[in-house]
Amino acid sequence: MIERLAELGFSSQEARVYLALLQHPSATGYEVAKSAGLQRANVYQVLSGLTDRGVVDRVSDGTPARFVAHPPAAVLGRIKRQTAERADSLIADLAAVAAPREQAGFFSLRDRETVIDRAASLVADARSRVAVCAWADDLEWLAPGLRAAAQSGRQVVINVFGETEIDFAEVYRHEAPDRTVGGQLLMLAVDFGTALVASLDEPVGAVVTEHPALVGLVEKVIRDEAYLAAIYERFGDQLEDEFGAHLVRLRTRLLPPDRAEELISLVGFGATDDAVADILSTEEQA
């Protein structure tokens, strides 16, 4: 907790004194110093600073003086509001002096934590709509932000690969990840204006863009996945009669040879399927 308070602007000594007063209300400076493990001379200076900042109150002018800590909700709530106000003001000021960004620009992200942070930030900043394609495992960290977006009136569309319990969005369910080819991909589109595409297999990498053509492409892929899931749910038997399990006869015509072979092995087709064998034979000759 001392480290986390330090992240919000407390010095190490201030954090120790504040925690000590929360645990021992109406304590004297001597008692605070003993509880916090600090020298008494330093504690009185820290108490004076915290009193000036409205974190601590002096409740007795007698000898010795006694102090109480303001409730955490009041102290941290004020810090939260002030930080948000400063950030909003700085965003506006920096935007005013920043050179116009090129429409074609995009940002690369290189590690999993950075991808997760950026995706969560995009969802939190959404104004009208969030659309996503993700594995069920990734919805474990995406779901809280998506739920908050839905509860605040934003449209939330989710294509999910695998089993998950989602009750707050338009959900289109696809096959389990172990029945897919292409690796662990995440696609996210926000407000028809920003898109993130990530490969979450090692080495993790992602791009974020606001280019209209690229955002439109990601939006189209997400919509097409939703269309396919809805159509497959209604007409799955007829589609598999025509194209094989998981549409293998159709998909292998368009996949790279190594991915086509991977799909065939996942679906369980062998060389006995003439249509699939012909496709592989043609690819090998090419």
PDB file of N, CA and C in Angstrom, residues 19-96:
ATOM      1  N   LEU A  19      -0.922   5.752   6.798  1.00  0.00           N
ATOM      2  CA  LEU A  19      -1.335   4.403   7.185  1.00  0.00           C
ATOM      3  C   LEU A  19      -1.352   4.237   8.700  1.00  0.00           C
ATOM      4  N   ALA A  20      -0.364   4.808   9.369  1.00  0.00           N
ATOM      5  CA  ALA A  20      -0.314   4.708  10.824  1.00  0.00           C
ATOM      6  C   ALA A  20      -1.519   5.383  11.466  1.00  0.00           C
ATOM      7  N   LEU A  21      -1.910   6.553  10.944  1.00  0.00           N
ATOM      8  CA  LEU A  21      -3.070   7.251  11.512  1.00  0.00           C
ATOM      9  C   LEU A  21      -4.377   6.542  11.198  1.00  0.00           C
ATOM     10  N   LEU A  22      -4.468   5.873  10.035  1.00  0.00           N
ATOM     11  CA  LEU A  22      -5.667   5.085   9.760  1.00  0.00           C
ATOM     12  C   LEU A  22      -5.812   3.944  10.759  1.00  0.00           C
ATOM     13  N   GLN A  23      -4.687   3.378  11.149  1.00  0.00           N
ATOM     14  CA  GLN A  23      -4.717   2.259  12.088  1.00  0.00           C
ATOM     15  C   GLN A  23      -4.844   2.721  13.542  1.00  0.00           C
ATOM     16  N   HIS A  24      -4.395   3.950  13.829  1.00  0.00           N
ATOM     17  CA  HIS A  24      -4.407   4.462  15.206  1.00  0.00           C
ATOM     18  C   HIS A  24      -4.974   5.879  15.214  1.00  0.00           C
ATOM     19  N   PRO A  25      -6.290   6.021  15.120  1.00  0.00           N
ATOM     20  CA  PRO A  25      -6.892   7.362  15.079  1.00  0.00           C
ATOM     21  C   PRO A  25      -6.592   8.152  16.357  1.00  0.00           C
ATOM     22  N   SER A  26      -6.531   9.462  16.203  1.00  0.00           N
ATOM     23  CA  SER A  26      -6.299  10.391  17.311  1.00  0.00           C
ATOM     24  C   SER A  26      -4.987  10.081  18.035  1.00  0.00           C
ATOM     25  N   ALA A  27      -3.950   9.798  17.249  1.00  0.00           N
ATOM     26  CA  ALA A  27      -2.643   9.482  17.805  1.00  0.00           C
ATOM     27  C   ALA A  27      -1.812  10.750  17.949  1.00  0.00           C
ATOM     28  N   THR A  28      -0.871  10.718  18.852  1.00  0.00           N
ATOM     29  CA  THR A  28       0.080  11.807  18.991  1.00  0.00           C
ATOM     30  C   THR A  28       1.215  11.609  17.979  1.00  0.00           C
ATOM     31  N   GLY A  29       2.034  12.652  17.807  1.00  0.00           N
ATOM     32  CA  GLY A  29       3.174  12.529  16.914  1.00  0.00           C
ATOM     33  C   GLY A  29       4.107  11.422  17.352  1.00  0.00           C
ATOM     34  N   TYR A  30       4.296  11.290  18.662  1.00  0.00           N
ATOM     35  CA  TYR A  30       5.161  10.223  19.168  1.00  0.00           C
ATOM     36  C   TYR A  30       4.589   8.858  18.796  1.00  0.00           C
ATOM     37  N   GLU A  31       3.269   8.707  18.998  1.00  0.00           N
ATOM     38  CA  GLU A  31       2.641   7.414  18.689  1.00  0.00           C
ATOM     39  C   GLU A  31       2.705   7.106  17.194  1.00  0.00           C
ATOM     40  N   VAL A  32       2.520   8.133  16.367  1.00  0.00           N
ATOM     41  CA  VAL A  32       2.612   7.937  14.919  1.00  0.00           C
ATOM     42  C   VAL A  32       4.031   7.518  14.538  1.00  0.00           C
ATOM     43  N   ALA A  33       5.035   8.213  15.112  1.00  0.00           N
ATOM     44  CA  ALA A  33       6.427   7.888  14.800  1.00  0.00           C
ATOM     45  C   ALA A  33       6.739   6.441  15.174  1.00  0.00           C
ATOM     46  N   LYS A  34       6.257   6.013  16.340  1.00  0.00           N
ATOM     47  CA  LYS A  34       6.509   4.645  16.777  1.00  0.00           C
ATOM     48  C   LYS A  34       5.834   3.638  15.865  1.00  0.00           C
ATOM     49  N   SER A  35       4.584   3.904  15.478  1.00  0.00           N
ATOM     50  CA  SER A  35       3.844   2.972  14.621  1.00  0.00           C
ATOM     51  C   SER A  35       4.419   2.926  13.209  1.00  0.00           C
ATOM     52  N   ALA A  36       4.857   4.101  12.702  1.00  0.00           N
ATOM     53  CA  ALA A  36       5.343   4.171  11.321  1.00  0.00           C
ATOM     54  C   ALA A  36       6.815   3.816  11.199  1.00  0.00           C
ATOM     55  N   GLY A  37       7.511   3.710  12.346  1.00  0.00           N
ATOM     56  CA  GLY A  37       8.928   3.393  12.290  1.00  0.00           C
ATOM     57  C   GLY A  37       9.770   4.541  11.792  1.00  0.00           C
ATOM     58  N   LEU A  38       9.380   5.787  12.175  1.00  0.00           N
ATOM     59  CA  LEU A  38      10.095   6.975  11.723  1.00  0.00           C
ATOM     60  C   LEU A  38      10.574   7.784  12.928  1.00  0.00           C
ATOM     61  N   GLN A  39      11.541   8.672  12.700  1.00  0.00           N
ATOM     62  CA  GLN A  39      12.000   9.561  13.758  1.00  0.00           C
ATOM     63  C   GLN A  39      10.936  10.620  14.039  1.00  0.00           C
ATOM     64  N   ARG A  40      10.802  10.975  15.343  1.00  0.00           N
ATOM     65  CA  ARG A  40       9.739  11.889  15.734  1.00  0.00           C
ATOM     66  C   ARG A  40       9.874  13.249  15.047  1.00  0.00           C
ATOM     67  N   ALA A  41      11.097  13.746  14.919  1.00  0.00           N
ATOM     68  CA  ALA A  41      11.296  15.061  14.295  1.00  0.00           C
ATOM     69  C   ALA A  41      10.781  15.058  12.858  1.00  0.00           C
ATOM     70  N   ASN A  42      11.018  13.972  12.126  1.00  0.00           N
ATOM     71  CA  ASN A  42      10.538  13.880  10.749  1.00  0.00           C
ATOM     72  C   ASN A  42       9.024  13.770  10.689  1.00  0.00           C
ATOM     73  N   VAL A  43       8.441  13.066  11.652  1.00  0.00           N
ATOM     74  CA  VAL A  43       6.997  12.843  11.643  1.00  0.00           C
ATOM     75  C   VAL A  43       6.233  14.151  11.777  1.00  0.00           C
ATOM     76  N   TYR A  44       6.677  15.062  12.644  1.00  0.00           N
ATOM     77  CA  TYR A  44       5.950  16.328  12.821  1.00  0.00           C
ATOM     78  C   TYR A  44       5.981  17.163  11.537  1.00  0.00           C
ATOM     79  N   GLN A  45       7.082  17.114  10.821  1.00  0.00           N
ATOM     80  CA  GLN A  45       7.154  17.830   9.547  1.00  0.00           C
ATOM     81  C   GLN A  45       6.202  17.222   8.530  1.00  0.00           C
ATOM     82  N   VAL A  46       6.149  15.887   8.503  1.00  0.00           N
ATOM     83  CA  VAL A  46       5.248  15.192   7.581  1.00  0.00           C
ATOM     84  C   VAL A  46       3.793  15.472   7.949  1.00  0.00           C
ATOM     85  N   LEU A  47       3.479  15.446   9.236  1.00  0.00           N
ATOM     86  CA  LEU A  47       2.105  15.724   9.684  1.00  0.00           C
ATOM     87  C   LEU A  47       1.679  17.134   9.290  1.00  0.00           C
ATOM     88  N   SER A  48       2.598  18.077   9.387  1.00  0.00           N
ATOM     89  CA  SER A  48       2.273  19.454   9.000  1.00  0.00           C
ATOM     90  C   SER A  48       1.939  19.525   7.514  1.00  0.00           C
ATOM     91  N   GLY A  49       2.739  18.841   6.694  1.00  0.00           N
ATOM     92  CA  GLY A  49       2.476  18.856   5.255  1.00  0.00           C
ATOM     93  C   GLY A  49       1.170  18.176   4.894  1.00  0.00           C
ATOM     94  N   LEU A  50       0.877  17.060   5.532  1.00  0.00           N
ATOM     95  CA  LEU A  50      -0.371  16.339   5.250  1.00  0.00           C
ATOM     96  C   LEU A  50      -1.581  17.139   5.722  1.00  0.00           C
ATOM     97  N   THR A  51      -1.416  17.882   6.821  1.00  0.00           N
ATOM     98  CA  THR A  51      -2.517  18.730   7.302  1.00  0.00           C
ATOM     99  C   THR A  51      -2.812  19.838   6.296  1.00  0.00           C
ATOM    100  N   ASP A  52      -1.750  20.458   5.769  1.00  0.00           N
ATOM    101  CA  ASP A  52      -1.933  21.519   4.772  1.00  0.00           C
ATOM    102  C   ASP A  52      -2.629  20.990   3.523  1.00  0.00           C
ATOM    103  N   ARG A  53      -2.411  19.727   3.171  1.00  0.00           N
ATOM    104  CA  ARG A  53      -3.005  19.131   1.961  1.00  0.00           C
ATOM    105  C   ARG A  53      -4.395  18.545   2.208  1.00  0.00           C
ATOM    106  N   GLY A  54      -4.889  18.622   3.439  1.00  0.00           N
ATOM    107  CA  GLY A  54      -6.221  18.101   3.722  1.00  0.00           C
ATOM    108  C   GLY A  54      -6.277  16.589   3.810  1.00  0.00           C
ATOM    109  N   VAL A  55      -5.147  15.963   4.116  1.00  0.00           N
ATOM    110  CA  VAL A  55      -5.098  14.498   4.258  1.00  0.00           C
ATOM    111  C   VAL A  55      -5.238  14.112   5.729  1.00  0.00           C
ATOM    112  N   VAL A  56      -4.794  14.995   6.604  1.00  0.00           N
ATOM    113  CA  VAL A  56      -4.783  14.756   8.051  1.00  0.00           C
ATOM    114  C   VAL A  56      -5.364  15.990   8.744  1.00  0.00           C
ATOM    115  N   ASP A  57      -6.049  15.793   9.857  1.00  0.00           N
ATOM    116  CA  ASP A  57      -6.530  16.905  10.684  1.00  0.00           C
ATOM    117  C   ASP A  57      -5.872  16.849  12.057  1.00  0.00           C
ATOM    118  N   ARG A  58      -5.547  18.030  12.563  1.00  0.00           N
ATOM    119  CA  ARG A  58      -5.105  18.142  13.959  1.00  0.00           C
ATOM    120  C   ARG A  58      -6.354  18.353  14.793  1.00  0.00           C
ATOM    121  N   VAL A  59      -6.624  17.443  15.718  1.00  0.00           N
ATOM    122  CA  VAL A  59      -7.889  17.485  16.460  1.00  0.00           C
ATOM    123  C   VAL A  59      -7.709  17.955  17.894  1.00  0.00           C
ATOM    124  N   SER A  60      -6.469  18.187  18.288  1.00  0.00           N
ATOM    125  CA  SER A  60      -6.217  18.666  19.646  1.00  0.00           C
ATOM    126  C   SER A  60      -5.071  19.663  19.624  1.00  0.00           C
ATOM    127  N   ASP A  61      -5.296  20.829  20.219  1.00  0.00           N
ATOM    128  CA  ASP A  61      -4.238  21.838  20.308  1.00  0.00           C
ATOM    129  C   ASP A  61      -3.462  21.720  21.612  1.00  0.00           C
ATOM    130  N   GLY A  62      -3.841  20.729  22.398  1.00  0.00           N
ATOM    131  CA  GLY A  62      -3.165  20.559  23.674  1.00  0.00           C
ATOM    132  C   GLY A  62      -1.788  19.957  23.505  1.00  0.00           C
ATOM    133  N   THR A  63      -1.228  19.571  24.614  1.00  0.00           N
ATOM    134  CA  THR A  63       0.090  18.939  24.619  1.00  0.00           C
ATOM    135  C   THR A  63      -0.051  17.544  25.209  1.00  0.00           C
ATOM    136  N   PRO A  64       0.228  16.520  24.430  1.00  0.00           N
ATOM    137  CA  PRO A  64       0.665  16.592  23.033  1.00  0.00           C
ATOM    138  C   PRO A  64      -0.533  16.725  22.086  1.00  0.00           C
ATOM    139  N   ALA A  65      -0.268  17.280  20.907  1.00  0.00           N
ATOM    140  CA  ALA A  65      -1.320  17.400  19.887  1.00  0.00           C
ATOM    141  C   ALA A  65      -1.671  16.014  19.343  1.00  0.00           C
ATOM    142  N   ARG A  66      -2.911  15.870  18.922  1.00  0.00           N
ATOM    143  CA  ARG A  66      -3.366  14.593  18.362  1.00  0.00           C
ATOM    144  C   ARG A  66      -3.879  14.816  16.929  1.00  0.00           C
ATOM    145  N   PHE A  67      -3.789  13.739  16.118  1.00  0.00           N
ATOM    146  CA  PHE A  67      -4.103  13.838  14.690  1.00  0.00           C
ATOM    147  C   PHE A  67      -4.996  12.674  14.264  1.00  0.00           C
ATOM    148  N   VAL A  68      -5.825  12.945  13.261  1.00  0.00           N
ATOM    149  CA  VAL A  68      -6.634  11.873  12.652  1.00  0.00           C
ATOM    150  C   VAL A  68      -6.481  11.962  11.139  1.00  0.00           C
ATOM    151  N   ALA A  69      -6.597  10.816  10.492  1.00  0.00           N
ATOM    152  CA  ALA A  69      -6.512  10.761   9.027  1.00  0.00           C
ATOM    153  C   ALA A  69      -7.891  10.938   8.418  1.00  0.00           C
ATOM    154  N   HIS A  70      -7.976  11.677   7.328  1.00  0.00           N
ATOM    155  CA  HIS A  70      -9.230  11.734   6.584  1.00  0.00           C
ATOM    156  C   HIS A  70      -9.510  10.363   5.962  1.00  0.00           C
ATOM    157  N   PRO A  71     -10.778  10.017   5.753  1.00  0.00           N
ATOM    158  CA  PRO A  71     -11.105   8.706   5.182  1.00  0.00           C
ATOM    159  C   PRO A  71     -10.462   8.501   3.811  1.00  0.00           C
ATOM    160  N   PRO A  72     -10.027   7.274   3.497  1.00  0.00           N
ATOM    161  CA  PRO A  72      -9.400   7.009   2.186  1.00  0.00           C
ATOM    162  C   PRO A  72     -10.283   7.418   1.014  1.00  0.00           C
ATOM    163  N   ALA A  73     -11.599   7.198   1.117  1.00  0.00           N
ATOM    164  CA  ALA A  73     -12.476   7.547  -0.003  1.00  0.00           C
ATOM    165  C   ALA A  73     -12.432   9.041  -0.285  1.00  0.00           C
ATOM    166  N   ALA A  74     -12.335   9.859   0.768  1.00  0.00           N
ATOM    167  CA  ALA A  74     -12.286  11.307   0.585  1.00  0.00           C
ATOM    168  C   ALA A  74     -10.930  11.728   0.022  1.00  0.00           C
ATOM    169  N   VAL A  75      -9.851  11.187   0.579  1.00  0.00           N
ATOM    170  CA  VAL A  75      -8.506  11.579   0.148  1.00  0.00           C
ATOM    171  C   VAL A  75      -8.246  11.139  -1.290  1.00  0.00           C
ATOM    172  N   LEU A  76      -8.471   9.852  -1.564  1.00  0.00           N
ATOM    173  CA  LEU A  76      -8.178   9.328  -2.896  1.00  0.00           C
ATOM    174  C   LEU A  76      -9.208   9.797  -3.922  1.00  0.00           C
ATOM    175  N   GLY A  77     -10.438  10.029  -3.473  1.00  0.00           N
ATOM    176  CA  GLY A  77     -11.441  10.574  -4.388  1.00  0.00           C
ATOM    177  C   GLY A  77     -11.057  11.957  -4.866  1.00  0.00           C
ATOM    178  N   ARG A  78     -10.516  12.779  -3.961  1.00  0.00           N
ATOM    179  CA  ARG A  78     -10.065  14.120  -4.350  1.00  0.00           C
ATOM    180  C   ARG A  78      -8.882  14.032  -5.315  1.00  0.00           C
ATOM    181  N   ILE A  79      -7.945  13.122  -5.018  1.00  0.00           N
ATOM    182  CA  ILE A  79      -6.798  12.939  -5.918  1.00  0.00           C
ATOM    183  C   ILE A  79      -7.273  12.483  -7.292  1.00  0.00           C
ATOM    184  N   LYS A  80      -8.248  11.591  -7.311  1.00  0.00           N
ATOM    185  CA  LYS A  80      -8.779  11.091  -8.578  1.00  0.00           C
ATOM    186  C   LYS A  80      -9.404  12.213  -9.395  1.00  0.00           C
ATOM    187  N   ARG A  81     -10.215  13.044  -8.746  1.00  0.00           N
ATOM    188  CA  ARG A  81     -10.860  14.156  -9.456  1.00  0.00           C
ATOM    189  C   ARG A  81      -9.833  15.165  -9.962  1.00  0.00           C
ATOM    190  N   GLN A  82      -8.873  15.499  -9.119  1.00  0.00           N
ATOM    191  CA  GLN A  82      -7.860  16.474  -9.524  1.00  0.00           C
ATOM    192  C   GLN A  82      -7.011  15.941 -10.669  1.00  0.00           C
ATOM    193  N   THR A  83      -6.666  14.648 -10.601  1.00  0.00           N
ATOM    194  CA  THR A  83      -5.863  14.052 -11.668  1.00  0.00           C
ATOM    195  C   THR A  83      -6.625  14.056 -12.979  1.00  0.00           C
ATOM    196  N   ALA A  84      -7.915  13.707 -12.916  1.00  0.00           N
ATOM    197  CA  ALA A  84      -8.731  13.693 -14.133  1.00  0.00           C
ATOM    198  C   ALA A  84      -8.842  15.093 -14.726  1.00  0.00           C
ATOM    199  N   GLU A  85      -9.046  16.099 -13.870  1.00  0.00           N
ATOM    200  CA  GLU A  85      -9.145  17.483 -14.357  1.00  0.00           C
ATOM    201  C   GLU A  85      -7.836  17.933 -14.999  1.00  0.00           C
ATOM    202  N   ARG A  86      -6.719  17.605 -14.370  1.00  0.00           N
ATOM    203  CA  ARG A  86      -5.425  17.994 -14.934  1.00  0.00           C
ATOM    204  C   ARG A  86      -5.160  17.278 -16.248  1.00  0.00           C
ATOM    205  N   ALA A  87      -5.505  15.981 -16.289  1.00  0.00           N
ATOM    206  CA  ALA A  87      -5.288  15.218 -17.522  1.00  0.00           C
ATOM    207  C   ALA A  87      -6.145  15.772 -18.654  1.00  0.00           C
ATOM    208  N   ASP A  88      -7.416  16.073 -18.362  1.00  0.00           N
ATOM    209  CA  ASP A  88      -8.304  16.610 -19.402  1.00  0.00           C
ATOM    210  C   ASP A  88      -7.781  17.942 -19.918  1.00  0.00           C
ATOM    211  N   SER A  89      -7.322  18.793 -18.996  1.00  0.00           N
ATOM    212  CA  SER A  89      -6.792  20.090 -19.407  1.00  0.00           C
ATOM    213  C   SER A  89      -5.532  19.928 -20.241  1.00  0.00           C
ATOM    214  N   LEU A  90      -4.671  19.008 -19.839  1.00  0.00           N
ATOM    215  CA  LEU A  90      -3.427  18.794 -20.559  1.00  0.00           C
ATOM    216  C   LEU A  90      -3.672  18.177 -21.930  1.00  0.00           C
ATOM    217  N   ILE A  91      -4.649  17.275 -22.011  1.00  0.00           N
ATOM    218  CA  ILE A  91      -5.000  16.692 -23.314  1.00  0.00           C
ATOM    219  C   ILE A  91      -5.383  17.795 -24.292  1.00  0.00           C
ATOM    220  N   ALA A  92      -6.220  18.713 -23.831  1.00  0.00           N
ATOM    221  CA  ALA A  92      -6.656  19.798 -24.702  1.00  0.00           C
ATOM    222  C   ALA A  92      -5.490  20.703 -25.090  1.00  0.00           C
ATOM    223  N   ASP A  93      -4.641  21.018 -24.127  1.00  0.00           N
ATOM    224  CA  ASP A  93      -3.510  21.908 -24.412  1.00  0.00           C
ATOM    225  C   ASP A  93      -2.523  21.255 -25.366  1.00  0.00           C
ATOM    226  N   LEU A  94      -2.218  19.984 -25.157  1.00  0.00           N
ATOM    227  CA  LEU A  94      -1.270  19.290 -26.020  1.00  0.00           C
ATOM    228  C   LEU A  94      -1.842  19.115 -27.425  1.00  0.00           C
ATOM    229  N   ALA A  95      -3.148  18.847 -27.511  1.00  0.00           N
ATOM    230  CA  ALA A  95      -3.768  18.704 -28.829  1.00  0.00           C
ATOM    231  C   ALA A  95      -3.690  20.011 -29.619  1.00  0.00           C
ATOM    232  N   ALA A  96      -3.761  21.115 -28.900  1.00  0.00           N
ATOM    233  CA  ALA A  96      -3.730  22.417 -29.573  1.00  0.00           C
ATOM    234  C   ALA A  96      -2.364  22.722 -30.181  1.00  0.00           C
TER     235      ALA A  96
END
